[in-house]
PDB file of C-alpha atoms in Angstrom:
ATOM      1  CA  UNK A   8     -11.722 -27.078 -16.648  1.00 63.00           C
ATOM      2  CA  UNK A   9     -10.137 -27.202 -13.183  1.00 81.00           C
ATOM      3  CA  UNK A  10      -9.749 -24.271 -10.973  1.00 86.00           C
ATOM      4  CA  UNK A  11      -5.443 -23.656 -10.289  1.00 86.00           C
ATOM      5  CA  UNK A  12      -4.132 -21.683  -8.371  1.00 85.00           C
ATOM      6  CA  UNK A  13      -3.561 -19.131 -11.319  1.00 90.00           C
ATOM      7  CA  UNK A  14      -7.129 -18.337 -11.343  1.00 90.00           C
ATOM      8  CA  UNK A  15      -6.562 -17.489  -7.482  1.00 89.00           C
ATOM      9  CA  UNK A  16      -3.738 -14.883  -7.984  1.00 90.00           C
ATOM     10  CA  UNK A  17      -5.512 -13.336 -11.430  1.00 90.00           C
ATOM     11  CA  UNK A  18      -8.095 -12.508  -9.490  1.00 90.00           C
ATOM     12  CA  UNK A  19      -6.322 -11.522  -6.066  1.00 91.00           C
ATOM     13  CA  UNK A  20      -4.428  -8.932  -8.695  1.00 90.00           C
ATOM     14  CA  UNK A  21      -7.799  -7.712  -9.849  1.00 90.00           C
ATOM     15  CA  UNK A  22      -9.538  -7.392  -6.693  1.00 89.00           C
ATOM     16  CA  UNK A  23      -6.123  -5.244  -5.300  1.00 87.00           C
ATOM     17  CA  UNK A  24      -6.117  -3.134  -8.085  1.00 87.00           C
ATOM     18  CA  UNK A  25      -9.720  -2.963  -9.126  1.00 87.00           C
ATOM     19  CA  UNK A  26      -7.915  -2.427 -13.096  1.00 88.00           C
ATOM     20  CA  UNK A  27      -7.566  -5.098 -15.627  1.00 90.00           C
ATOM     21  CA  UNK A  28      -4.774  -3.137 -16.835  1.00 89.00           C
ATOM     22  CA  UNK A  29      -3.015  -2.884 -13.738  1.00 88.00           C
ATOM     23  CA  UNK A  30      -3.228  -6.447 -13.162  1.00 89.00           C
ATOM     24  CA  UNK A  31      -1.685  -7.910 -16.085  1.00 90.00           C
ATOM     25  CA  UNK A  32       1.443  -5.423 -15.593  1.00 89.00           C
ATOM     26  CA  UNK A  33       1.497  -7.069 -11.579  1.00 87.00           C
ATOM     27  CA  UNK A  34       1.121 -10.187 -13.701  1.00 88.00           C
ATOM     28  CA  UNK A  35       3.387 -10.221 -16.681  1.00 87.00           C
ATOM     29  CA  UNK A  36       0.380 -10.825 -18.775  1.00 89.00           C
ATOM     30  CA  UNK A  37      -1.617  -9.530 -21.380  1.00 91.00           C
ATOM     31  CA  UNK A  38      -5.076  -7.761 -20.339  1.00 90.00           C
ATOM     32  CA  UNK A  39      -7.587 -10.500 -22.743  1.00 91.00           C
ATOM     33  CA  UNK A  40      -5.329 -13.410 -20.701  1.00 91.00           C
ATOM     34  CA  UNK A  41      -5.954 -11.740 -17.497  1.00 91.00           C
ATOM     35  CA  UNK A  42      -9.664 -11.441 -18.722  1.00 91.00           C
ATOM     36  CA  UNK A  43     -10.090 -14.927 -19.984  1.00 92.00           C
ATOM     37  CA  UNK A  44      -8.877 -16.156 -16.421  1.00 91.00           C
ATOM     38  CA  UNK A  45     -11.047 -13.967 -14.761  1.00 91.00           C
ATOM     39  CA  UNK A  46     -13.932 -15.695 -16.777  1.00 91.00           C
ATOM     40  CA  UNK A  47     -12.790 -19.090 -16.263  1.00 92.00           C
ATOM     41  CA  UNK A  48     -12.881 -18.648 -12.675  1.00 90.00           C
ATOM     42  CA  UNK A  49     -16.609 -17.055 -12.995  1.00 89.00           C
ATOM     43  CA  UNK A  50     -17.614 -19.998 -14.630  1.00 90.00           C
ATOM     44  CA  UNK A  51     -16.159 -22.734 -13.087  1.00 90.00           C
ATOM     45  CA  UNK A  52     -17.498 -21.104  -9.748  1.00 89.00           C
ATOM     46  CA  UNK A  53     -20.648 -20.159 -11.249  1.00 89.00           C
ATOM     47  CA  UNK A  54     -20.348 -16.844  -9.335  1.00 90.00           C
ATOM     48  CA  UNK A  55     -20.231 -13.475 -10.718  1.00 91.00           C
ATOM     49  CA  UNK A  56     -16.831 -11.653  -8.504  1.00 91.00           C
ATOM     50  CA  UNK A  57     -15.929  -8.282 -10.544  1.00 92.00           C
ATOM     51  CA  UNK A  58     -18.668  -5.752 -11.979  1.00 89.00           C
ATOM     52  CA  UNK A  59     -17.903  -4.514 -15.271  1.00 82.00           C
ATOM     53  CA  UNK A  60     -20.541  -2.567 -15.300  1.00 75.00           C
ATOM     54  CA  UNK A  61     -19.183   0.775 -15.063  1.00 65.00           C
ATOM     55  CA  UNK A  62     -16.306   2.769 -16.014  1.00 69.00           C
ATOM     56  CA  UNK A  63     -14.341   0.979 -12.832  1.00 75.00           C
ATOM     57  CA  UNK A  64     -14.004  -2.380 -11.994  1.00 84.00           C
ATOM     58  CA  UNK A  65     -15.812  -3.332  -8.278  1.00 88.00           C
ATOM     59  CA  UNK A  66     -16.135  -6.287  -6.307  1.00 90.00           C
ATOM     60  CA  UNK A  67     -19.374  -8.035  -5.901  1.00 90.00           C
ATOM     61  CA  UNK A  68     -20.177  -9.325  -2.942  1.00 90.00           C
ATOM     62  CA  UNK A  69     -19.620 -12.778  -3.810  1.00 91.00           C
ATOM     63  CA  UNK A  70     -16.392 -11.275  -4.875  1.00 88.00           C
ATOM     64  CA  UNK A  71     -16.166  -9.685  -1.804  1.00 89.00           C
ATOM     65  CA  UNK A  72     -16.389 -12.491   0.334  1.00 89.00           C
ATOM     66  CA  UNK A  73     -13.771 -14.840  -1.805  1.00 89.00           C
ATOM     67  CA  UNK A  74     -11.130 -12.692  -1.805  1.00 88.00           C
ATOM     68  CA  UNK A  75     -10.507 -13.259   1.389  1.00 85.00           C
ATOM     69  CA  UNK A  76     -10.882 -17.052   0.940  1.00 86.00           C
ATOM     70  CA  UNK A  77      -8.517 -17.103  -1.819  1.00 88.00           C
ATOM     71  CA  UNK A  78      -6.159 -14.619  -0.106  1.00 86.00           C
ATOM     72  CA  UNK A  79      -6.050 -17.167   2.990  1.00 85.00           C
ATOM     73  CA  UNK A  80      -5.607 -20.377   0.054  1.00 84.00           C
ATOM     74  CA  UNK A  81      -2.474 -18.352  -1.540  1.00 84.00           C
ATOM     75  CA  UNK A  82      -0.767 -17.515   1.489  1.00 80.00           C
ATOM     76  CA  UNK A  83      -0.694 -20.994   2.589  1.00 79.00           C
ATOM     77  CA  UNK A  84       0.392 -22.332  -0.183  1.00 81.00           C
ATOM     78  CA  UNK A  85       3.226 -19.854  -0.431  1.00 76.00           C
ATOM     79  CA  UNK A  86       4.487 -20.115   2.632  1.00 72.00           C
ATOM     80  CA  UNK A  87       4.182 -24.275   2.588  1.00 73.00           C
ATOM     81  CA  UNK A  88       6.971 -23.693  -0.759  1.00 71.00           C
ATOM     82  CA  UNK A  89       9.132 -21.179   1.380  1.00 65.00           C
ATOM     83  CA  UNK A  90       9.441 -23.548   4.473  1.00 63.00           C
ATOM     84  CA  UNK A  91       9.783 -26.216   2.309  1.00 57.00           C
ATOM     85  CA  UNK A  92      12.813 -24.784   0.388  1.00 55.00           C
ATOM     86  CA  UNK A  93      14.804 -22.288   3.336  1.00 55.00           C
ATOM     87  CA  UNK A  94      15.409 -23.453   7.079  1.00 55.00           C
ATOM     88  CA  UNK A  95      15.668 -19.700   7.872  1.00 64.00           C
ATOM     89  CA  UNK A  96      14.264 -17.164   5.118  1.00 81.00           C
ATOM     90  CA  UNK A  97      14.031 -13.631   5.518  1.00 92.00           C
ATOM     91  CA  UNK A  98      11.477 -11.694   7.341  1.00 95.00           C
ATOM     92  CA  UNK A  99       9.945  -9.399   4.621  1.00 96.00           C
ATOM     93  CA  UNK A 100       8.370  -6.389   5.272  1.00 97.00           C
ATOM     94  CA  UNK A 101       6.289  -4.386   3.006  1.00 96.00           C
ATOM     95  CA  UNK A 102       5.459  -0.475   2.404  1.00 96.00           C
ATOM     96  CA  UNK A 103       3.476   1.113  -0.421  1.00 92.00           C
ATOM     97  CA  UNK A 104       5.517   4.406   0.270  1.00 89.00           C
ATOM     98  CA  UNK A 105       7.955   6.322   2.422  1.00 93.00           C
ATOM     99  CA  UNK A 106       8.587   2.893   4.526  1.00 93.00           C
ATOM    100  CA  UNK A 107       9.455   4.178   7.918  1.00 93.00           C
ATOM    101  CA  UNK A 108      10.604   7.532   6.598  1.00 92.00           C
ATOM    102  CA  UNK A 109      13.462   8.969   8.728  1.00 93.00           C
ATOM    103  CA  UNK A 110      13.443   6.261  11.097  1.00 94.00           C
ATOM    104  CA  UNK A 111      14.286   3.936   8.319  1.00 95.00           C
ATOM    105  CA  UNK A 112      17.964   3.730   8.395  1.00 95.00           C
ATOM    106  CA  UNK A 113      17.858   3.380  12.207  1.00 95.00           C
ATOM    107  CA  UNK A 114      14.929   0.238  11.934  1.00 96.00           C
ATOM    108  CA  UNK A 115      17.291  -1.535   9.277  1.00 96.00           C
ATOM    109  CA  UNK A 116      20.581  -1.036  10.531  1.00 96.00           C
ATOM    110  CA  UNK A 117      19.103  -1.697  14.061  1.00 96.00           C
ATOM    111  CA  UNK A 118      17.683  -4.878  13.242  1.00 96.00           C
ATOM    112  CA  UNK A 119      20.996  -6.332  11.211  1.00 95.00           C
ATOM    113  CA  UNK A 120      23.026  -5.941  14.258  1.00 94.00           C
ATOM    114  CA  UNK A 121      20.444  -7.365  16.791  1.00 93.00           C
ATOM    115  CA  UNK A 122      19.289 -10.605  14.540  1.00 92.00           C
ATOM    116  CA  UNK A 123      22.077 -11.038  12.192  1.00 91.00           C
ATOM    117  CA  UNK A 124      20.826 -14.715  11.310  1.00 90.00           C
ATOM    118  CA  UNK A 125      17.347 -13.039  10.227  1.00 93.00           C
ATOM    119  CA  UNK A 126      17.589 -10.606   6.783  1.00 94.00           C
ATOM    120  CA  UNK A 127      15.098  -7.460   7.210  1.00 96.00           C
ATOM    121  CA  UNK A 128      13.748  -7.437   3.814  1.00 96.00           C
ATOM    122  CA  UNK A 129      12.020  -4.031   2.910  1.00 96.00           C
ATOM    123  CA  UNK A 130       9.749  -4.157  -0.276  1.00 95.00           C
ATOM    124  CA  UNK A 131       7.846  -1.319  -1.561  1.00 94.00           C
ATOM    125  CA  UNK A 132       4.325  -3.190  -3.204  1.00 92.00           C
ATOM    126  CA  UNK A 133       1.816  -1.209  -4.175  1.00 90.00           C
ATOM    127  CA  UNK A 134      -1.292  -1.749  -3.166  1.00 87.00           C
ATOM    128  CA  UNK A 135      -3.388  -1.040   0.189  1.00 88.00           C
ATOM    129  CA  UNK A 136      -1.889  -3.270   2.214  1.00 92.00           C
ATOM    130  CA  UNK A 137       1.900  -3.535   0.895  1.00 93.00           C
ATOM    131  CA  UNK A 138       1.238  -6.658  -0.363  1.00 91.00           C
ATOM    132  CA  UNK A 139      -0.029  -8.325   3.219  1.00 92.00           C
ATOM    133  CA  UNK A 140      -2.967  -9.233   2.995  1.00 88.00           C
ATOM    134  CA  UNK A 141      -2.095 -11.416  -0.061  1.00 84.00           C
ATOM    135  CA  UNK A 142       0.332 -12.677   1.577  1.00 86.00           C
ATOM    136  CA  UNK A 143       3.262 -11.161   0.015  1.00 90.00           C
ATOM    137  CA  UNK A 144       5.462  -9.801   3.059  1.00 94.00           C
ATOM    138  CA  UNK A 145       5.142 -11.033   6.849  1.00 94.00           C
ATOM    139  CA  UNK A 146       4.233  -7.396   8.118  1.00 97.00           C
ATOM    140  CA  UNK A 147       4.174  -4.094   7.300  1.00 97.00           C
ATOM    141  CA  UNK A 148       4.527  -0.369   7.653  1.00 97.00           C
ATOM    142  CA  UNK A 149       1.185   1.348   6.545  1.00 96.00           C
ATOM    143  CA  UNK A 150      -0.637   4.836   6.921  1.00 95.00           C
ATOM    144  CA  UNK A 151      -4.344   5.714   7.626  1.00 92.00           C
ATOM    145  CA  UNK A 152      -6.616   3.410   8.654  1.00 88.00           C
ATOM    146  CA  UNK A 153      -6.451  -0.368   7.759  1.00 89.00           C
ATOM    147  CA  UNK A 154      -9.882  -2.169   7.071  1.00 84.00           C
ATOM    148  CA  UNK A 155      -8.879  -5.296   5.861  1.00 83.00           C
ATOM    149  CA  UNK A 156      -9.789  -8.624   7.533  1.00 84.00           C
ATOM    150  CA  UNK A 157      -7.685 -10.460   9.508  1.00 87.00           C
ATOM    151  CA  UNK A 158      -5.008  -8.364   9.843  1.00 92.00           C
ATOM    152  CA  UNK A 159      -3.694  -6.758  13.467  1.00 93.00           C
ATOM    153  CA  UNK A 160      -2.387  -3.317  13.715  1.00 95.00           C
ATOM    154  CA  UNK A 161      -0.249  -1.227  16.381  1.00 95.00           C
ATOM    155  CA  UNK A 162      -0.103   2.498  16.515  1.00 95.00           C
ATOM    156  CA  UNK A 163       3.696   3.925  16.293  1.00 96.00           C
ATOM    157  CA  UNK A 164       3.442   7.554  15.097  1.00 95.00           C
ATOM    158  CA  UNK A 165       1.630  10.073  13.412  1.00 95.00           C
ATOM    159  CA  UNK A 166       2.671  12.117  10.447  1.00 96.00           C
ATOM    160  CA  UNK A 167       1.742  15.890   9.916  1.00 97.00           C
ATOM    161  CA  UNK A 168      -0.085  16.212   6.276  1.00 97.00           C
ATOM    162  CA  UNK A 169       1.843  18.751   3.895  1.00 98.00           C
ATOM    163  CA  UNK A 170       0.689  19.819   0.296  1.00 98.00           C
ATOM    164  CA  UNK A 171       2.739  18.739  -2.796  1.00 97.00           C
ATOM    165  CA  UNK A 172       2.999  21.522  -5.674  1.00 97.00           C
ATOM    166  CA  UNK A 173       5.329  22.240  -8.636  1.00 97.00           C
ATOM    167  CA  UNK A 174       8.174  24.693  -7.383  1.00 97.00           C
ATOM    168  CA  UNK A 175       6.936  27.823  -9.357  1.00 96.00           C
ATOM    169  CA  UNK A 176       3.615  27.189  -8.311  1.00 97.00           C
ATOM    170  CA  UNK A 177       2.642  30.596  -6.970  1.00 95.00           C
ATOM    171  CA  UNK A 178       1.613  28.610  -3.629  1.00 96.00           C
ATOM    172  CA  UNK A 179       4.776  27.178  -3.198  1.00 96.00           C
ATOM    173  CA  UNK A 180       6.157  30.360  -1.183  1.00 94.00           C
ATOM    174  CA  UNK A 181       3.780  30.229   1.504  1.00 96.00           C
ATOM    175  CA  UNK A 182       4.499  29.265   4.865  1.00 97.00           C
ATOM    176  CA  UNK A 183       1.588  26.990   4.887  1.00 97.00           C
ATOM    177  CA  UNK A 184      -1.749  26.382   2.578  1.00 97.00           C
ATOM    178  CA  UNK A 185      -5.145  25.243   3.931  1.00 97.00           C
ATOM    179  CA  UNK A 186      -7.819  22.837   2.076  1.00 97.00           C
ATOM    180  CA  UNK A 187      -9.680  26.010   1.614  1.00 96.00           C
ATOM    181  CA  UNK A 188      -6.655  27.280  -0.643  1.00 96.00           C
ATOM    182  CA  UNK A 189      -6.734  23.765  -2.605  1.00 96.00           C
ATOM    183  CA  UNK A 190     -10.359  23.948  -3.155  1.00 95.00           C
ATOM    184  CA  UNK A 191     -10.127  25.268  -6.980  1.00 95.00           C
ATOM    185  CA  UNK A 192      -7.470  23.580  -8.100  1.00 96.00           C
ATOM    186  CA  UNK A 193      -6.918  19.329  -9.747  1.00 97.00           C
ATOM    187  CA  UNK A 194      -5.925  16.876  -6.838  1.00 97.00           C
ATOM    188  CA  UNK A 195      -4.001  13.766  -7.766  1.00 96.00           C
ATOM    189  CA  UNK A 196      -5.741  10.746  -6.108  1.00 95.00           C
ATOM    190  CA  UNK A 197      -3.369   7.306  -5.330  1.00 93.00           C
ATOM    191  CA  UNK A 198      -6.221   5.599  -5.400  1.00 88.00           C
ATOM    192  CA  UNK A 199      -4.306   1.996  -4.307  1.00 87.00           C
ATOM    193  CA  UNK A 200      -2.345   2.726  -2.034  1.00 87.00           C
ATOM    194  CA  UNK A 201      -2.908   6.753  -1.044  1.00 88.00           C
ATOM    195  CA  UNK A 202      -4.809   7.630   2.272  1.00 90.00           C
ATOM    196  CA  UNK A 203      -5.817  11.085   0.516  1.00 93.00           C
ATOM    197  CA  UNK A 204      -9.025  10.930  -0.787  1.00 93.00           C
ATOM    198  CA  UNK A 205     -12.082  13.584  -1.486  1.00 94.00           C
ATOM    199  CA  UNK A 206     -13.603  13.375   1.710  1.00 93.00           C
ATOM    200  CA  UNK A 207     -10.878  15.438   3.418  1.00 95.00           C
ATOM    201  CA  UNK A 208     -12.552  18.445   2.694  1.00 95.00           C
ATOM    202  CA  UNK A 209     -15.876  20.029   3.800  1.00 94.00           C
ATOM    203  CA  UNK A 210     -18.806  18.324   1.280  1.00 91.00           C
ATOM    204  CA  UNK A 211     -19.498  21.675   0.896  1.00 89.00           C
ATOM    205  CA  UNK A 212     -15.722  22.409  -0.539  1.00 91.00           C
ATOM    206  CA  UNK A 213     -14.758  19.464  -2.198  1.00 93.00           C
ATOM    207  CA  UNK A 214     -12.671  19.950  -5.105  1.00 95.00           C
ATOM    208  CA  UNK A 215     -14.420  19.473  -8.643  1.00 92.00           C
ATOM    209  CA  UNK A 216     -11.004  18.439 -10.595  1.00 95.00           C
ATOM    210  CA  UNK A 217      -9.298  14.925 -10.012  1.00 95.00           C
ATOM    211  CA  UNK A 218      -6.614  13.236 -11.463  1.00 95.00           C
ATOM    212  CA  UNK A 219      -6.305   9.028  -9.896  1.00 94.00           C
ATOM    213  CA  UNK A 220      -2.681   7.658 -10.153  1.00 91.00           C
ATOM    214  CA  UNK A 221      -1.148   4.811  -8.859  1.00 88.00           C
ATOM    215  CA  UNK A 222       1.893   4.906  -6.892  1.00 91.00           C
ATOM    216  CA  UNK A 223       4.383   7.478  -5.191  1.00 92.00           C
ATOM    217  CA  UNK A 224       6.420   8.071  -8.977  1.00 93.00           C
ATOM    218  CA  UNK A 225       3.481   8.896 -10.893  1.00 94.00           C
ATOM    219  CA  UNK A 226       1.655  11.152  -8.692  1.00 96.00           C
ATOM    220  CA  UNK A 227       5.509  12.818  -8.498  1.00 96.00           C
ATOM    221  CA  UNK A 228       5.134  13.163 -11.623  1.00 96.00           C
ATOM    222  CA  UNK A 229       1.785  14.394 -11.960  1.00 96.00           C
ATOM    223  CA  UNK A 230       3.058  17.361 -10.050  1.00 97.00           C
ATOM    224  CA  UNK A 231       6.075  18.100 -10.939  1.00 97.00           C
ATOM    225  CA  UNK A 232       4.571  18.115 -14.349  1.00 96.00           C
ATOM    226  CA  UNK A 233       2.148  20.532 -13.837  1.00 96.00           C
ATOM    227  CA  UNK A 234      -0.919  18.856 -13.948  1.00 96.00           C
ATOM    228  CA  UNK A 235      -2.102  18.340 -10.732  1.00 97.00           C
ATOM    229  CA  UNK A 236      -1.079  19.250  -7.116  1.00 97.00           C
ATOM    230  CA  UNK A 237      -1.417  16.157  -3.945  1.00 97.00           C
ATOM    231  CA  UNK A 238      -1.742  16.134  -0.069  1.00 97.00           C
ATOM    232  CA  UNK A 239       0.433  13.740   1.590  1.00 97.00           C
ATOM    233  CA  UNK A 240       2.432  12.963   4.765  1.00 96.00           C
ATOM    234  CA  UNK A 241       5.555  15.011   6.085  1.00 96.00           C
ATOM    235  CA  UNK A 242       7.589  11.031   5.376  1.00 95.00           C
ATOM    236  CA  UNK A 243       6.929  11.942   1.232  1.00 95.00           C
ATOM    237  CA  UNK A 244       8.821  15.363   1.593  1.00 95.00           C
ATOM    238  CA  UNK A 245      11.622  13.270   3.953  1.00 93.00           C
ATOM    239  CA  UNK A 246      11.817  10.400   1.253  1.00 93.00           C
ATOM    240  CA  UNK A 247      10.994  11.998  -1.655  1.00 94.00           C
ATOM    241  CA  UNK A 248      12.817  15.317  -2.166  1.00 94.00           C
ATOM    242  CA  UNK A 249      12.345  16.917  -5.734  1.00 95.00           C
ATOM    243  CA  UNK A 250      13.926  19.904  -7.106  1.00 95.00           C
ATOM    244  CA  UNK A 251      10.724  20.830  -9.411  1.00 97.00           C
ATOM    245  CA  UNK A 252       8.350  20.142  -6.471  1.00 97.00           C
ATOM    246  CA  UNK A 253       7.484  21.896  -3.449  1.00 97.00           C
ATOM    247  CA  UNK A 254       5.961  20.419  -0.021  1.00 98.00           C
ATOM    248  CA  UNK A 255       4.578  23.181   2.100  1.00 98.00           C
ATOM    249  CA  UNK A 256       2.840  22.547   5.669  1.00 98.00           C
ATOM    250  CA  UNK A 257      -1.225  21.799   5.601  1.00 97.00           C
ATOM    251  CA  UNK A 258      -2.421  23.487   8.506  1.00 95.00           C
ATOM    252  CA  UNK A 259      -6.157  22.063   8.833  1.00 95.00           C
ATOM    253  CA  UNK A 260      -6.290  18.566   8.207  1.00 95.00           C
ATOM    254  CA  UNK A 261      -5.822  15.976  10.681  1.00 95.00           C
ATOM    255  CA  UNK A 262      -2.532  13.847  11.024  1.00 96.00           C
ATOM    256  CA  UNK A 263      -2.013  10.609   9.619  1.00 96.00           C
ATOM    257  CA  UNK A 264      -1.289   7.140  11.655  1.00 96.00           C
ATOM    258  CA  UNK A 265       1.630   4.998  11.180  1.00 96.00           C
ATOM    259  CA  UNK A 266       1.055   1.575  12.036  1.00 96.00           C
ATOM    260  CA  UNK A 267       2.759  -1.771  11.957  1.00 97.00           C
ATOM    261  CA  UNK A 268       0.462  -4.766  10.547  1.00 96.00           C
ATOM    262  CA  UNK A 269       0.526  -8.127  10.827  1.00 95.00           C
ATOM    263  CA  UNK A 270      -1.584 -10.745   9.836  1.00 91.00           C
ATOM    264  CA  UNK A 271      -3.484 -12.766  12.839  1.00 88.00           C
ATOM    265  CA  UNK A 272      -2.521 -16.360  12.743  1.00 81.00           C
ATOM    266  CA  UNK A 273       0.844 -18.524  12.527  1.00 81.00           C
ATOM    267  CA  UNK A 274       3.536 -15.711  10.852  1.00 85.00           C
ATOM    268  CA  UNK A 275       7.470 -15.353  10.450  1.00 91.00           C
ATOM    269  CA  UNK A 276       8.631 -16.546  14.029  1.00 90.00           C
ATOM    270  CA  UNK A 277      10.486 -12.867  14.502  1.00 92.00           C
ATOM    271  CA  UNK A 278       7.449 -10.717  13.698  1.00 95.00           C
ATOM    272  CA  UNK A 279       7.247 -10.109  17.762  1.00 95.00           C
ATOM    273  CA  UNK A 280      10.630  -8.636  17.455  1.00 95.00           C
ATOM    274  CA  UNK A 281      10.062  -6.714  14.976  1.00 97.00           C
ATOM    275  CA  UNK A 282       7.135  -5.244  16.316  1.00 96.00           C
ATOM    276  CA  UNK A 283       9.448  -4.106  19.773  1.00 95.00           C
ATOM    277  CA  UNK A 284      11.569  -2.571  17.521  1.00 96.00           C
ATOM    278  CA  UNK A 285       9.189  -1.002  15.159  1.00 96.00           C
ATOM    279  CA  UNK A 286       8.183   0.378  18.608  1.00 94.00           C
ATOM    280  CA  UNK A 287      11.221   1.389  20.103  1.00 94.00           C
ATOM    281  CA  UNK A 288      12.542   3.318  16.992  1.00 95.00           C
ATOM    282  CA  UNK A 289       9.329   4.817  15.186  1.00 93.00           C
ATOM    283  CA  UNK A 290       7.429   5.147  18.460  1.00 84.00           C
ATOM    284  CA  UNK A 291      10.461   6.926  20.077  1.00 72.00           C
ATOM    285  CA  UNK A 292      11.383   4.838  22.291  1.00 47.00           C
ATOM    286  CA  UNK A 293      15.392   3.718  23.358  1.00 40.00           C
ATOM    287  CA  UNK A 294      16.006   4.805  19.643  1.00 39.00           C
ATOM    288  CA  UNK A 295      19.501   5.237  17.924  1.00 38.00           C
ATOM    289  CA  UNK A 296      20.593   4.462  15.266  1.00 37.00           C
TER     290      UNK A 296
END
């Protein structure tokens, strides 16, 4: 058996969503296919990448360390197809949720009228990187810190954290809520593309109760359901307004960053403009919309 570059995007799917299940959905396979590849590309590089050992899937270090190898092989091979088959293709930029929030509108409708011969394509991807660093999109909006290799990041905003609760939750009528006031109750976790995790609260007054999801609709839903309440950014309760959910100011936590990320190498030829607008609009600079 030869290694194609099949093998390369089973596993890219794996090593994004750390699930075997969640991969074959990205995939449009079934979980023993996306298994079987996964093997085949063990084998045939006589390297172990994912441990199975325990109830989640983790990277190895040899795992690790080819990711980014085979994210850097995909990418150029995708783009050599795209410039091979458009003289001017869209400039694609990726969110995992909220996109720009309010600013939005104003980024998209700003960017039409000043490059009219260059679409602004926004695509929601979930995972930690919107899809960049396997080279889905040419940049994109993210929140929280990004550790991935070879990617470059500015600073636009920050977003004020707020707490998301069913509407008859008896703590949706306060003014504003605390971790303290969270403390006893089940958090739901985005655990691929979510900057909330655990270690927002005191070690000493962590909550005990979890739920993990894995995207903006399904933690909605966890809440609005009833089974879990979430801590997100003020551009969730912009985007994402819910008449059986509540978003109510979190006073002690720290505020998240907005960034603009691109990868560092040869990109989309507008990604510079994009950035001065990103900058001009979301930073508040010269912005109208």
């Amino acid at each position: 058996m030869s290694i194609e570059l099949r093998h390369f995007r089973c596993f890219l799917a794996i090593a994004d969503t750390l699930s075997i299940t969640r991969a074959a959905e990205r995939l449009h396979l079934t979980q023993p296919a996306v298994s079987r590849t996964l093997r085949q590309l063990e084998q045939e590089l006589g390297l172990r990448l994912v441990d199975r050992s325990t109830h989640h899937l983790a990277l190895t270090p040899d795992g690790i360390t080819f990711r980014d190898q085979a994210t850097i092989a995909v990418t150029a091979f995708d783009q050599a197809l795209r410039h091979a088959h458009r003289t001017v293709r869209p400039l694609r930029l990726g969110h995992a949720w909220s996109a720009a929030g309010t600013y939005t509108p104003a980024l998209l409708r700003r960017w039409h009228r000043s490059h009219p011969d260059t679409p602004l394509e926004l695509l929601r991807i979930d995972d930690r990187t919107a899809g960049l660093a396997r080279g889905d999109v040419d940049a994109a909006l993210l929140r929280g810190e990004v550790r991935a290799p070879g990617l470059l990041t500015e600073r636009l905003t920050t977003e004020p954290r707020v707490v998301g609760l069913p509407a008859d939750d008896p703590l949706a009528h306060r003014p504003a809520l605390s971790l303290a006031d969270l403390a006893q109750r089940t958090i739901a976790l985005n655990t691929v593309s979510g900057i909330t995790g655990l270690d927002l609260w005191p070690a000493a007054a962590r909550p005990t109760s979890t739920i993990t999801i894995g995207n903006t609709d399904d933690w909605i839903a966890a809440i609005t359901g009833g089974r879990a309440v979430g801590v997100t950014t003020s551009a969730t309760a912009q985007m994402h307004p819910h008449p059986a959910m509540a978003y109510i100011p979190l006073t002690d936590a720290p505020p998240v960053p907005v960034v603009i990320t691109w990868r560092d190498g040869p990109g989309h030829p507008r990604i510079p403009d994009l950035i001065a607008l990103a900058r001009e609009v979301i930073g508040g600079r010269g912005v109208r919309p």
